[in-house]
Short mmCIF file of C-alpha atoms in Angstrom, two decimals:
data_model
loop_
_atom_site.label_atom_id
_atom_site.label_comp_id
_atom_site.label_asym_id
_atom_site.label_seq_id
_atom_site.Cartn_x
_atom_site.Cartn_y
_atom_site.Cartn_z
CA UNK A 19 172.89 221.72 296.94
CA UNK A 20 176.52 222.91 295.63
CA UNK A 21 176.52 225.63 293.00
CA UNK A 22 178.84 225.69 290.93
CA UNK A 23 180.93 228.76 290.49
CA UNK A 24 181.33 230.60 287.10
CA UNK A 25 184.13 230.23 285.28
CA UNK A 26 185.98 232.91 283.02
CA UNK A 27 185.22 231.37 279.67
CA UNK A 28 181.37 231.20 280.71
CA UNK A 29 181.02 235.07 280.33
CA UNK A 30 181.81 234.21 276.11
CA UNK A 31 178.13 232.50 276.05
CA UNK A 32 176.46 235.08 275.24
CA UNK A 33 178.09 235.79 271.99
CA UNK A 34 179.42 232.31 271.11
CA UNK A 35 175.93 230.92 269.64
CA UNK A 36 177.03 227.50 269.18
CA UNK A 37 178.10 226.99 272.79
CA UNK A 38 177.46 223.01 272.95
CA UNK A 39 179.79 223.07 269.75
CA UNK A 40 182.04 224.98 271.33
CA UNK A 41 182.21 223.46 274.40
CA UNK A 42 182.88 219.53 272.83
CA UNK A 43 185.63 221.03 270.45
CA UNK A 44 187.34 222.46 273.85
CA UNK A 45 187.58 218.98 275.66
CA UNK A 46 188.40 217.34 272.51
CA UNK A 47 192.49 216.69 272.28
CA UNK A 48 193.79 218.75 269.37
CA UNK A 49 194.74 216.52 266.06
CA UNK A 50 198.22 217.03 264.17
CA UNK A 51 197.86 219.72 261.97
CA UNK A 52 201.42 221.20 259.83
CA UNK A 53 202.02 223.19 256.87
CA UNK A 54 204.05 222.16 254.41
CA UNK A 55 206.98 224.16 253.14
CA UNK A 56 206.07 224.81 249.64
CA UNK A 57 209.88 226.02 248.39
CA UNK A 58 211.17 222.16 249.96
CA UNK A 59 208.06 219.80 249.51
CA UNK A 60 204.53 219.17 248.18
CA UNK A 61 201.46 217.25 249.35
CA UNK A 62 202.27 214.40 247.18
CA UNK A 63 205.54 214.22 247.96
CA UNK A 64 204.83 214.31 251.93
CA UNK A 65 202.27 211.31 251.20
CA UNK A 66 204.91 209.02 249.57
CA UNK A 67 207.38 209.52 252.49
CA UNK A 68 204.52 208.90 255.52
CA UNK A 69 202.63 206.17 254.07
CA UNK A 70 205.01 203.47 254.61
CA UNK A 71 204.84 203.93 257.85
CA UNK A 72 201.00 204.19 258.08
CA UNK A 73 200.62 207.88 258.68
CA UNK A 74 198.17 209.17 256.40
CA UNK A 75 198.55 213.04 255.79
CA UNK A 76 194.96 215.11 254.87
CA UNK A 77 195.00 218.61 253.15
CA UNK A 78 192.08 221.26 254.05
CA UNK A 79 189.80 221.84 251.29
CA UNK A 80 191.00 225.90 251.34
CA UNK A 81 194.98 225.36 251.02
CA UNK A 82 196.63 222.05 249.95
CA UNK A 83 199.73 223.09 251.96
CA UNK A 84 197.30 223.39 255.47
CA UNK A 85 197.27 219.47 256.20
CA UNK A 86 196.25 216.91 258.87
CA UNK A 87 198.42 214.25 259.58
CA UNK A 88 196.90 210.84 261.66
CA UNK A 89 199.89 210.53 263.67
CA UNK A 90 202.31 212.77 265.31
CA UNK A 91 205.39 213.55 262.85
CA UNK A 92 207.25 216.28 265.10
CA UNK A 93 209.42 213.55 265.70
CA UNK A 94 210.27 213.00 262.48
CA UNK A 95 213.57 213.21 259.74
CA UNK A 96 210.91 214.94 257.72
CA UNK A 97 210.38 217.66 260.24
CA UNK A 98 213.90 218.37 260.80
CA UNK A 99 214.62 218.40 257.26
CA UNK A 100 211.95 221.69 257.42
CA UNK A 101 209.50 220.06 254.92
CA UNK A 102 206.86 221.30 257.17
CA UNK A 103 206.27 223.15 260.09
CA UNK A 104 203.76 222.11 262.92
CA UNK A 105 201.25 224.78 262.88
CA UNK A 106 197.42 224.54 263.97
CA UNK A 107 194.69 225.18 261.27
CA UNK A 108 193.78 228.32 263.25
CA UNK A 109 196.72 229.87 262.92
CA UNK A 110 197.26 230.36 259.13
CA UNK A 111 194.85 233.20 259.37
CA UNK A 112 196.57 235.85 259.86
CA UNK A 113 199.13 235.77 257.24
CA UNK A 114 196.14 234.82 254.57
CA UNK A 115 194.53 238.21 255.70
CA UNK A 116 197.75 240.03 255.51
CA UNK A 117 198.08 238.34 251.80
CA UNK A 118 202.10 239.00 251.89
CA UNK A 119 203.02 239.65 247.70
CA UNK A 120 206.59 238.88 246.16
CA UNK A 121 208.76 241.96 245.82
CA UNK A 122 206.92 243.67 249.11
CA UNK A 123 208.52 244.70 252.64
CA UNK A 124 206.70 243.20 255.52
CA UNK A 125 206.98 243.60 259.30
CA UNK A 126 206.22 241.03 261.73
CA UNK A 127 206.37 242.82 264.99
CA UNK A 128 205.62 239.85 267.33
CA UNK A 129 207.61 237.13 265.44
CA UNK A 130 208.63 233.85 267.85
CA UNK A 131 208.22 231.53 267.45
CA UNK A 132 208.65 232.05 263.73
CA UNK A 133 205.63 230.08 262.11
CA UNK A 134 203.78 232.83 260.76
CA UNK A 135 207.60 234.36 259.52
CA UNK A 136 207.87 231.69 257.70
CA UNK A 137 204.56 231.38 255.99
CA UNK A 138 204.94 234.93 254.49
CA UNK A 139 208.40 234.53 253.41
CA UNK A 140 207.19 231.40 251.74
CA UNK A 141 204.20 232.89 250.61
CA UNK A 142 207.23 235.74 249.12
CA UNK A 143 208.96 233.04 247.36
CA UNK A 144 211.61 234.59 248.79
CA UNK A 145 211.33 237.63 247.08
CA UNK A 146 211.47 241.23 248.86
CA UNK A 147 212.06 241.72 252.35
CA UNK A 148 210.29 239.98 255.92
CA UNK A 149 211.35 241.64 259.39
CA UNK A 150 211.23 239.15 261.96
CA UNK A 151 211.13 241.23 265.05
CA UNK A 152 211.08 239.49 268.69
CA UNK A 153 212.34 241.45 272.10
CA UNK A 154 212.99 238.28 273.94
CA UNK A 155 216.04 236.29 273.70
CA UNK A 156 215.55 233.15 274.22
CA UNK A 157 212.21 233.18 272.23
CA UNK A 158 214.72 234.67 269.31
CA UNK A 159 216.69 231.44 269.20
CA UNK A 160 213.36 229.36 268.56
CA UNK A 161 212.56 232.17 265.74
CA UNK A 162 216.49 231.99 264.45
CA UNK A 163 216.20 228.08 264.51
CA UNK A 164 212.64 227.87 262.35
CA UNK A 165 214.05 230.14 259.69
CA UNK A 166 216.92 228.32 259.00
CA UNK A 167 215.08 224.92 258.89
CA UNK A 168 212.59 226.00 256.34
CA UNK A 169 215.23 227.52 254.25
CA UNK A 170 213.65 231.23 253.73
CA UNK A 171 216.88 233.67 252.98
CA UNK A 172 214.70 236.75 252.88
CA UNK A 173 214.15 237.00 256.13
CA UNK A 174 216.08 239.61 258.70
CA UNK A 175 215.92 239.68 262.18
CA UNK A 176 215.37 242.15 264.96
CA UNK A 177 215.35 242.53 268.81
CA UNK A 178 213.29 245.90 269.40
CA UNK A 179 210.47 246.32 272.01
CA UNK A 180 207.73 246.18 269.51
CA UNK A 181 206.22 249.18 270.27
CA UNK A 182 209.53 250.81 270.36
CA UNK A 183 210.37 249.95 266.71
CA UNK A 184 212.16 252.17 265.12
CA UNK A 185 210.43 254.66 261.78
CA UNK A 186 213.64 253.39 259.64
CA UNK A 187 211.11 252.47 256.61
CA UNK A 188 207.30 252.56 255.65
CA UNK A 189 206.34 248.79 254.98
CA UNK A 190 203.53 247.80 252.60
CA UNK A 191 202.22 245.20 255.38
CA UNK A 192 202.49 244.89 258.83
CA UNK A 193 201.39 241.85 261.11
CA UNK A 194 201.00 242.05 264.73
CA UNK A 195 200.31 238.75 266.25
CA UNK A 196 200.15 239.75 269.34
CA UNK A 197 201.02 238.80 272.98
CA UNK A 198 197.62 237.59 274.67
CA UNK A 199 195.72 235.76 277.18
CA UNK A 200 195.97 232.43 275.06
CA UNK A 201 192.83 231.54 275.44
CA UNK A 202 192.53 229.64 271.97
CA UNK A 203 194.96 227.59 273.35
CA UNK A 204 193.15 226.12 275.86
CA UNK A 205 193.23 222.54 274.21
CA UNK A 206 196.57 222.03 274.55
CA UNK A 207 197.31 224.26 277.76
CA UNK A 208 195.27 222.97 280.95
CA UNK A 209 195.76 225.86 282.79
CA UNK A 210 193.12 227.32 280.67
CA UNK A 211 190.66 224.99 280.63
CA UNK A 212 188.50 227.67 282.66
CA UNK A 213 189.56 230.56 280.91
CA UNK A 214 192.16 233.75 281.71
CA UNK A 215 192.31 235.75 284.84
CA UNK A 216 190.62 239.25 284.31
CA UNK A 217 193.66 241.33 285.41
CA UNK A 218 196.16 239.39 283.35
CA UNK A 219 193.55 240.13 280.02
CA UNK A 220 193.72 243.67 281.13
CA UNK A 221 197.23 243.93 281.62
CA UNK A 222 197.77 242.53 278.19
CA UNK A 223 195.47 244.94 276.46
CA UNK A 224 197.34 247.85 277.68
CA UNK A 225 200.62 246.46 276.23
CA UNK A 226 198.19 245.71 272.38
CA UNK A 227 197.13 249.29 272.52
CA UNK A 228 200.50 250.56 272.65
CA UNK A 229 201.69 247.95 269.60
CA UNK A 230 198.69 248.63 267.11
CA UNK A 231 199.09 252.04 267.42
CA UNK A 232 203.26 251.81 266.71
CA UNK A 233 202.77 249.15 264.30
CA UNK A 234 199.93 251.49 262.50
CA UNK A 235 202.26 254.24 262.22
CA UNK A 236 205.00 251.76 260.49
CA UNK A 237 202.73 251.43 257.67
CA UNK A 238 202.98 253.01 254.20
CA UNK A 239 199.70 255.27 253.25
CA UNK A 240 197.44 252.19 251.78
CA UNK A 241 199.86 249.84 253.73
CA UNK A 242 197.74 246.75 256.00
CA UNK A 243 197.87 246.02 259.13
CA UNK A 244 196.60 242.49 260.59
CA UNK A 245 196.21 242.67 263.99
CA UNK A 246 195.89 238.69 265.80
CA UNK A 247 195.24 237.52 268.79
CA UNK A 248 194.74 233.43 270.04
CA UNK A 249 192.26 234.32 272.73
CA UNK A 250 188.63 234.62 273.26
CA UNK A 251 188.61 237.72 275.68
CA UNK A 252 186.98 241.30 273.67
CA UNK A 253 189.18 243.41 275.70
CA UNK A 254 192.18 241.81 273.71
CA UNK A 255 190.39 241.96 270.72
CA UNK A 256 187.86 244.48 269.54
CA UNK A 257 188.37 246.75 271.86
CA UNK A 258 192.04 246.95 271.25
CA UNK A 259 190.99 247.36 267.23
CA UNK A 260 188.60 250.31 268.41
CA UNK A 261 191.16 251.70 270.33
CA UNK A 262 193.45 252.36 267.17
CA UNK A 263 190.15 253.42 265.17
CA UNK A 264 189.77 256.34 267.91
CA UNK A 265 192.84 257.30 267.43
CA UNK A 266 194.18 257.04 264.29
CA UNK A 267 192.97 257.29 259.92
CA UNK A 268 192.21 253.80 259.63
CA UNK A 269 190.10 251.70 258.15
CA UNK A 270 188.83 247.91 259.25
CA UNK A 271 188.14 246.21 255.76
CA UNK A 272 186.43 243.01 254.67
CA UNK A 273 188.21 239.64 255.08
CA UNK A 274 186.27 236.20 254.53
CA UNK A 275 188.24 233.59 255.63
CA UNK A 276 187.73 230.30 253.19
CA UNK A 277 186.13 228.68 256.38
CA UNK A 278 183.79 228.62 259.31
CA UNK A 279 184.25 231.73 261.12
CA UNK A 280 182.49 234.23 262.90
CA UNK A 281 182.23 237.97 263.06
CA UNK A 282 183.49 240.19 265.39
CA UNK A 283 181.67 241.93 268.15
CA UNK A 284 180.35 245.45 267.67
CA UNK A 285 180.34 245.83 271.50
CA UNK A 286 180.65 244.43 274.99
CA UNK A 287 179.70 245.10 278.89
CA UNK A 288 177.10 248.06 277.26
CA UNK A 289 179.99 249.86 275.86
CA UNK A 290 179.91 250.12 271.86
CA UNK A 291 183.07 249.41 269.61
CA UNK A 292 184.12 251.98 266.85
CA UNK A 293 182.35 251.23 263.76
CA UNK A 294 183.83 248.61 261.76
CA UNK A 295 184.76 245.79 264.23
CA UNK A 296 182.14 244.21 262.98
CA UNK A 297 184.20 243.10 259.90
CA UNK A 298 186.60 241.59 262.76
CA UNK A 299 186.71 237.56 262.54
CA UNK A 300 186.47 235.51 265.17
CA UNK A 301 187.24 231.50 264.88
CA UNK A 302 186.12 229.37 267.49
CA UNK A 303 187.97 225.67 268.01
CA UNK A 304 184.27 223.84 266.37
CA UNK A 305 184.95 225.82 263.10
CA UNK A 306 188.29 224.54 262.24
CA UNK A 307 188.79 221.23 265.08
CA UNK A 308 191.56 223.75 265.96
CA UNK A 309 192.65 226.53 268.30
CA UNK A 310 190.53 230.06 268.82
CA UNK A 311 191.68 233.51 267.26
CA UNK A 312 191.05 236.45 266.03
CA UNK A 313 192.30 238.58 263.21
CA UNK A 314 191.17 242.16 261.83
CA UNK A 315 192.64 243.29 258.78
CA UNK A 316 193.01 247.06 258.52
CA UNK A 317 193.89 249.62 256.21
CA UNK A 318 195.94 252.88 256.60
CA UNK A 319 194.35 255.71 254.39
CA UNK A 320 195.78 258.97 253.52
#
């Protein structure tokens, strides 16, 4: 008798409940999922154009511009025309935690490829100010490339280390989608199929301690910070939440995504969290037919 040895992803069982769920959604391939670019189209409008062709095109029942085409349209005039963006379900919740208002200045500290960019600058109307920041140079062009499609003009863009951004202005919100295992991604990446190598998650944790804590200290007093991640692993999550709440005046507050979720973990391996991470979400490919993530909306107090 062969036993069969352990994978990474099989030490998340004992906090992801539904694991059957879980487990089918993972070996399921991932549908087409885009958001439309509300300053250039509509869901009506995208309907007339792709049903001629037989592509039906689905919104979610918590945004009209989160849809679900039945075909793939990368491909397509549409796309290059920037009346949508390909973006998985999953990852529109970051920018509806950070809840970007016209008129404000936001940061996005780990910007390529550019999709959440351009969901706040829409979200803007163009109005006030988006930093795009992304260190790498080639991931800058893809960044450069989605702006300009969508047509957002409020958007500038940087090339710092993010957590060697510079203190040239307090911003009312910063997001900091950060560099992770990519766990969440496992349906369309096969090299995760089993899950991320321990020393790789704990390499990238050290690198999200040290960009919370800078992107924290960008903030205005009352300012938020959403702090994302695409993988499953607590190190890169939670733990990298609690290590900012050791450290620094802030405050994890309440945010109910307008879909199946679950909450963060309030500790892991016998070690407790600070209090708080609780209020962390954590969405799971079953909740959404998506990608995984994570997302903890935090507060800077005085």
């Amino acid at each position: 008798m062969t036993l069969e040895t352990p994978r990474p992803l099989d030490r998340y069982r004992p906090f992801i409940t539904e694991w059957d769920e879980f487990a089918a959604a993972c070996a399921r391939p991932l549908p087409t999922d885009a958001r439309i670019n509300p300053l250039r189209s509509s869901l009506e409008s995208l309907r007339d154009r792709f049903a001629p062709r037989g592509i039906t095109i689905e919104s979610s029942a918590w945004d009209p511009c989160a849809v679900r085409a039945s075909h793939p349209i990368g491909r397509t005039l549409e796309h290059w025309l920037g009346l949508f963006y390909l973006q998985e379900r999953v990852q529109a919740a970051p920018v509806l935690a950070l809840d970007p208002r016209p008129g404000e200045r936001v940061l996005d500290l780990c910007a390529a490829p550019g999709g959440k960019t351009v969901d706040i600058a829409t979200r803007m109307h163009n109005v006030g100010l988006v930093v795009a920041n992304e260190p790498n140079g080639r991931r800058q062009q893809a960044l450069l490339t989605n702006i300009n499609r969508i047509g957002v003009w409020n958007v500038t863009v940087t090339q710092y280390r993010g957590q060697d951004f510079p203190h040239a202005m307090a911003f009312d919100r910063v997001l900091v989608d950060a560099p992770c295992s990519a766990e969440g991604t496992l349906r369309k990446q096969s090299t995760l199929r089993d899950g991320a190598a321990l020393p790789a998650i704990r390499r990238l944790a050290r690198i999200q301690e040290l960009l919370i804590v800078h992107a924290f200290d960008l903030l205005r007093i009352g300012g938020v910070l959403v702090y994302s991640t695409c993988t499953f692993a607590p190190e890169e999550n939670e733990a990298v939440v609690s290590h900012l709440l050791a450290r620094r005046d802030a405050r994890v507050t309440t945010f109910r995504p307008p879909f199946p979720h679950s909450t963060g973990l309030e500790g892991w391996n016998e070690t407790p969290f600070e209090s708080g991470t609780a209020l962390c979400v954590r969405i799971y490919p079953h909740h959404l037919d998506s990608g995984g993530g994570f997302v903890a909306r935090i507060e800077r107090r005085a």
